[in-house]
């Protein structure tokens, strides 16, 4: 399977990482190298194997419904690069 | 005492408890060592004021006859652990100004036990790397150099700063994290002990996530005993981490010297790989002999899917990372690009400027393998391989209690030597990554030196939540190997 | 999202869908819905921050909700319980094992860059809702699934010329996404379905159903097909018989749903008949203009890269817990309606009374206080609800208690007061409060059934109006005038039947009249 330049542009867009046009081709080559190497997994018959999503085999623990967090808008905003009046601020989004 | 920085964690603990040395004096000695070792670039953030405050508080508690298991002992933590009020960068530019308003559970456990924080250690960016060369804050240099050479070697990664700090005696011990080998691989190439506990043993709360299903915090120390001591305090069941497991944390130190008589040690033949250094194979054979001599029973086992572990890992980990790192978008914290005209540009520029090359590469791989049309071919297939790899261990453990393998395919390499070829770099984790996929505990223990005088390590892999046996076997290797070499402190002259 | 399985044929579905007359023939409307219902809980689905509506910006946000580094989700048991409860109320399959997935996309109201949702394995599977229509018919709407997921934050766009503000108070609140099968065939059915669904969650206490505050929001999928296409789809389960659908986002009132469906269906017919094709897209309903518009911001290609959230583990429910929840379910609208019909109510009256839990409760309180069912229903539907409506009040805010209304109804039934007096009495209790029985006694409002007194009154009126007596002989219908006069004289207290009977004799009127 080969990762072409359009694919690199598409996934960079999905991942929201600006990729200069000059980096598209080298990135395609790097990804191809990695994906070719990964392709050895195709040797294995995994037909009847269940996918493993966690190394933990207990079920989800549930917490009780109580308000234990929040009410700390100042601490929440302390690291915000563009915060105003307890709002996070971004360039205008047109919906 | 002559040189406080040469003490082990256990020795320092006993000395502080016995009031033979104050925590403040001990802390000052290490702060001096940290300062003198700046050429190693082992720390991203040093916290001397906080260290001295904590040390003074420890001394006050000790004076009152109080104090926890780690009272007054100066340690370092990888800069992946969020520390309240202390900048936490994850080795990335995107978090260069991030000061968490909360503390990770593991670091909190250590402070609660009385430990003193010297600072935050350098690391590969977002723990993605095996050489510490991907850090935005510059590479870390291995305290070890080849005999007769001035060339800088890598300390391994991603917990390279922690490994260098422990190896160079800049702290009594350090905490690292291990997603594919990031504790054990650097420990092995710096002549230190590194323990990756069972997945779920240490809380992940407050640790900047790389790959959630693989990440696990663990101790990096100069001795196996020190690892046992540190793990006991770091581990806990945590209601804030849904993947944390409620299994009692034993006193690992108490059974450390129980020996390996009758212990069944499995030797997986698949760990004999092409391209590994012959010295590694020889060391592995030594390890087998040492354990046999101490009464262990050696059994041959097979882990047939071992060779698929690395490619499986390089699908699973980037997939999770691509999602985990989506939160670094320049909106609520972290680096924000200037002059973006719309929200998409803000995202794309902030992330392009904030993430380094390797992180970007892995985000793109992860995005690709999860994307429509590729999910089944890559991600699901990798999850199935993960099942097979985990089953290999289950089968092997029908015949043995622990496994003995090499920790790395070779010793520390030169800075820049492998950075051009990602796959060559990834191969450094070939012996360590299987364990993360299966969620098992494993220990890297220094066992010998190469002809060039560089440290090499062996790895003990255990059953889930059986760190006690892993540590016991590691201790047996440590005793037999008699490894007591120390790096020359060349940086003091530099 | 919606990935409906093969369409199922609901037996006995006889209600015809709505038809649109186009230039090329008749078109049918096919509607499916995705409803997001906020779970009633104190804290969020995966964090301990409060869910209360209307707080100061970002004051109810935990570090988990803000997607801060290293923060991890921990699930709220109450939210799980309420999803199960709702599933049971929808007569749906409860899946004892379900899985949380991440839905990855970037948006400023989504702090982690992914929404934790359930994609492949939802907590609730297929179910069904019976929807009552105005004509007394009912249709059954299949439920495809219900899953738990996180709500997003809110963005404010009109505070600044070139910036948007982000408030994460809502981020992480638990949502139940309820997805129907494409089983609705008219704007009326769509509106009625949403009303019914809202009633069910309110009965269950799992969502407050408040559409104004956004705690219930509907995305409506509309498509049109030529006559017969829908039946073919129901027989075969093959979506090719249906037209391409458009999703109308966040239609925030029952009234708007009907409007949006009407507009959208007509638009689609016009496009197709004009030689165009319908593009599968997301549209927005502009309630001011009464039209739907393409949402440009949602136009870029999405690739959500769903995968199981590695911070969570499979959600496994104890069967015994599900049974416990099932045992604690209240009587739901359908059950109540059947019971009310058995008490003698018409299906229509019963469905009006059960539409809101408060109404049904009030009605039942009246019965408990002694009123007869049909009389109580008539009084509420024909008298009291009208008064409340006129005054802009609800049962909860209205001035007359169920016990008082019950007393009024009972006094009419036992001929203590007349229907006319009942209305006057209602006026008094409305304005002044008080115990209706006591007011009747104190003000002497008891109905007069004493024939002697009524005869005297009748005779007096006849004597005083000889001209009218003549007129009545020619036009017997004018007798009503005499009834009115007698009632007036008695202050409304005379028993109207008795007045009629005596007048008939005195005026020598024929039996029919
Ligand atoms: Mg949806
Ligand atoms: Zn949804």
Coordinates of C-alpha atoms in Angstrom, one line a residue, chain A residues 1-3 7-8 10-19 23 27 30-31 33-35 37-56 58-61 63 69 75-82 88-93, chain B residues 97-99 101 199 213 237-238 241-245 307-308 310-312 314-315 330-334 336 340-344 346-348 351-352 357 360-361 363-365 367-369 371 374 378 381 383-388 390 422-423 426 437-439:
Chain A
X1 CA 0.0 0.0 0.0
X2 CA 1.5 3.3 -0.8
X3 CA 0.9 6.7 0.7
X7 CA -3.1 11.2 1.0
X8 CA -0.4 13.0 3.0
X10 CA -5.6 14.8 3.3
X11 CA -4.4 13.3 6.6
X12 CA -2.4 16.5 7.5
X13 CA -5.7 18.4 7.0
X14 CA -7.6 15.9 9.1
X15 CA -4.9 16.1 11.8
X16 CA -4.9 19.9 11.5
X17 CA -1.1 20.2 11.0
X18 CA 0.0 22.7 8.4
X19 CA 2.4 21.0 6.1
X23 CA 7.5 18.7 3.1
X27 CA 6.7 12.9 4.4
X30 CA 8.8 8.5 5.3
X31 CA 5.3 7.2 5.8
X33 CA 8.8 3.4 4.6
X34 CA 7.0 2.9 7.8
X35 CA 3.8 1.5 6.3
X37 CA 7.6 -2.2 7.2
X38 CA 4.2 -2.5 9.0
X39 CA 2.8 -4.5 6.1
X40 CA 4.5 -7.6 7.5
X41 CA 1.5 -7.9 9.7
X42 CA -0.4 -9.2 6.7
X43 CA 1.5 -12.4 7.0
X44 CA -0.5 -13.4 10.0
X45 CA -3.9 -15.1 9.7
X46 CA -6.0 -13.1 12.2
X47 CA -9.4 -14.3 10.8
X48 CA -10.8 -15.6 14.1
X49 CA -8.9 -13.4 16.5
X50 CA -10.7 -11.0 18.7
X51 CA -9.1 -7.5 18.8
X52 CA -7.5 -6.5 22.1
X53 CA -8.3 -3.0 23.1
X54 CA -7.0 -3.0 26.7
X55 CA -4.6 -4.8 28.8
X56 CA -7.0 -4.5 31.7
X58 CA -12.1 -5.7 34.5
X59 CA -15.2 -3.8 33.5
X60 CA -15.6 -0.1 33.8
X61 CA -15.8 1.2 37.4
X63 CA -18.5 6.8 40.1
X69 CA -15.2 19.5 40.5
X75 CA -7.3 28.2 37.4
X76 CA -8.9 26.9 34.2
X77 CA -8.1 30.0 32.3
X78 CA -4.6 30.5 33.7
X79 CA -2.9 28.8 30.8
X80 CA -5.3 30.1 28.1
X81 CA -3.4 31.9 25.3
X82 CA -6.5 34.1 24.6
X88 CA -11.8 31.1 25.8
X89 CA -11.3 33.2 22.7
X90 CA -10.8 32.0 19.1
X91 CA -10.9 33.7 15.7
X92 CA -14.6 34.2 14.6
X93 CA -16.1 30.9 13.6
Chain B
X97 CA 4.5 27.7 29.0
X98 CA 2.1 25.1 30.5
X99 CA 1.8 25.2 34.3
X101 CA -3.2 23.5 38.2
X199 CA -0.5 -1.8 33.2
X213 CA -3.5 1.7 26.5
X237 CA -5.5 2.2 42.8
X238 CA -6.9 5.5 41.7
X241 CA -8.1 6.5 36.3
X242 CA -10.7 4.0 35.0
X243 CA -7.9 1.7 33.9
X244 CA -6.2 1.6 37.3
X245 CA -6.6 -1.8 38.9
X307 CA 8.5 -10.3 15.6
X308 CA 5.2 -8.6 14.9
X310 CA 7.0 -3.6 16.8
X311 CA 4.9 -3.1 13.7
X312 CA 1.8 -3.7 15.8
X314 CA 3.7 1.4 15.5
X315 CA 0.0 1.2 14.6
X330 CA -3.8 26.5 20.9
X331 CA -7.2 27.3 22.4
X332 CA -7.2 26.5 26.1
X333 CA -3.5 26.1 26.9
X334 CA -0.2 25.7 25.2
X336 CA -0.9 29.5 19.9
X340 CA -4.2 33.1 12.3
X341 CA -7.2 34.4 10.4
X342 CA -9.6 31.7 11.1
X343 CA -10.0 28.7 13.4
X344 CA -8.6 26.1 11.0
X346 CA -5.1 28.7 14.2
X347 CA -5.2 24.9 14.6
X348 CA -2.9 24.1 11.7
X351 CA 0.2 22.5 15.8
X352 CA 2.8 22.8 13.0
X357 CA 9.0 16.4 13.4
X360 CA 4.0 15.2 13.6
X361 CA 5.1 12.0 11.8
X363 CA 0.2 11.9 14.5
X364 CA 0.0 11.5 10.7
X365 CA 0.6 7.7 10.9
X367 CA -4.5 9.6 11.6
X368 CA -3.9 7.5 8.5
X369 CA -4.4 4.1 10.2
X371 CA -9.0 6.9 8.7
X374 CA -7.7 1.9 6.4
X378 CA -4.3 -1.5 10.0
X381 CA -5.5 -6.0 12.4
X383 CA -5.5 -5.0 17.7
X384 CA -5.8 -8.7 16.7
X385 CA -2.0 -9.1 16.6
X386 CA -2.0 -7.6 20.0
X387 CA -4.3 -10.4 21.2
X388 CA -2.0 -13.0 19.7
X390 CA -0.7 -11.3 24.7
X422 CA 12.7 6.2 11.7
X423 CA 12.5 2.4 11.4
X426 CA 12.2 2.1 16.3
X437 CA 1.3 -4.6 24.3
X438 CA 0.5 -7.4 26.8
X439 CA 0.4 -5.1 29.8

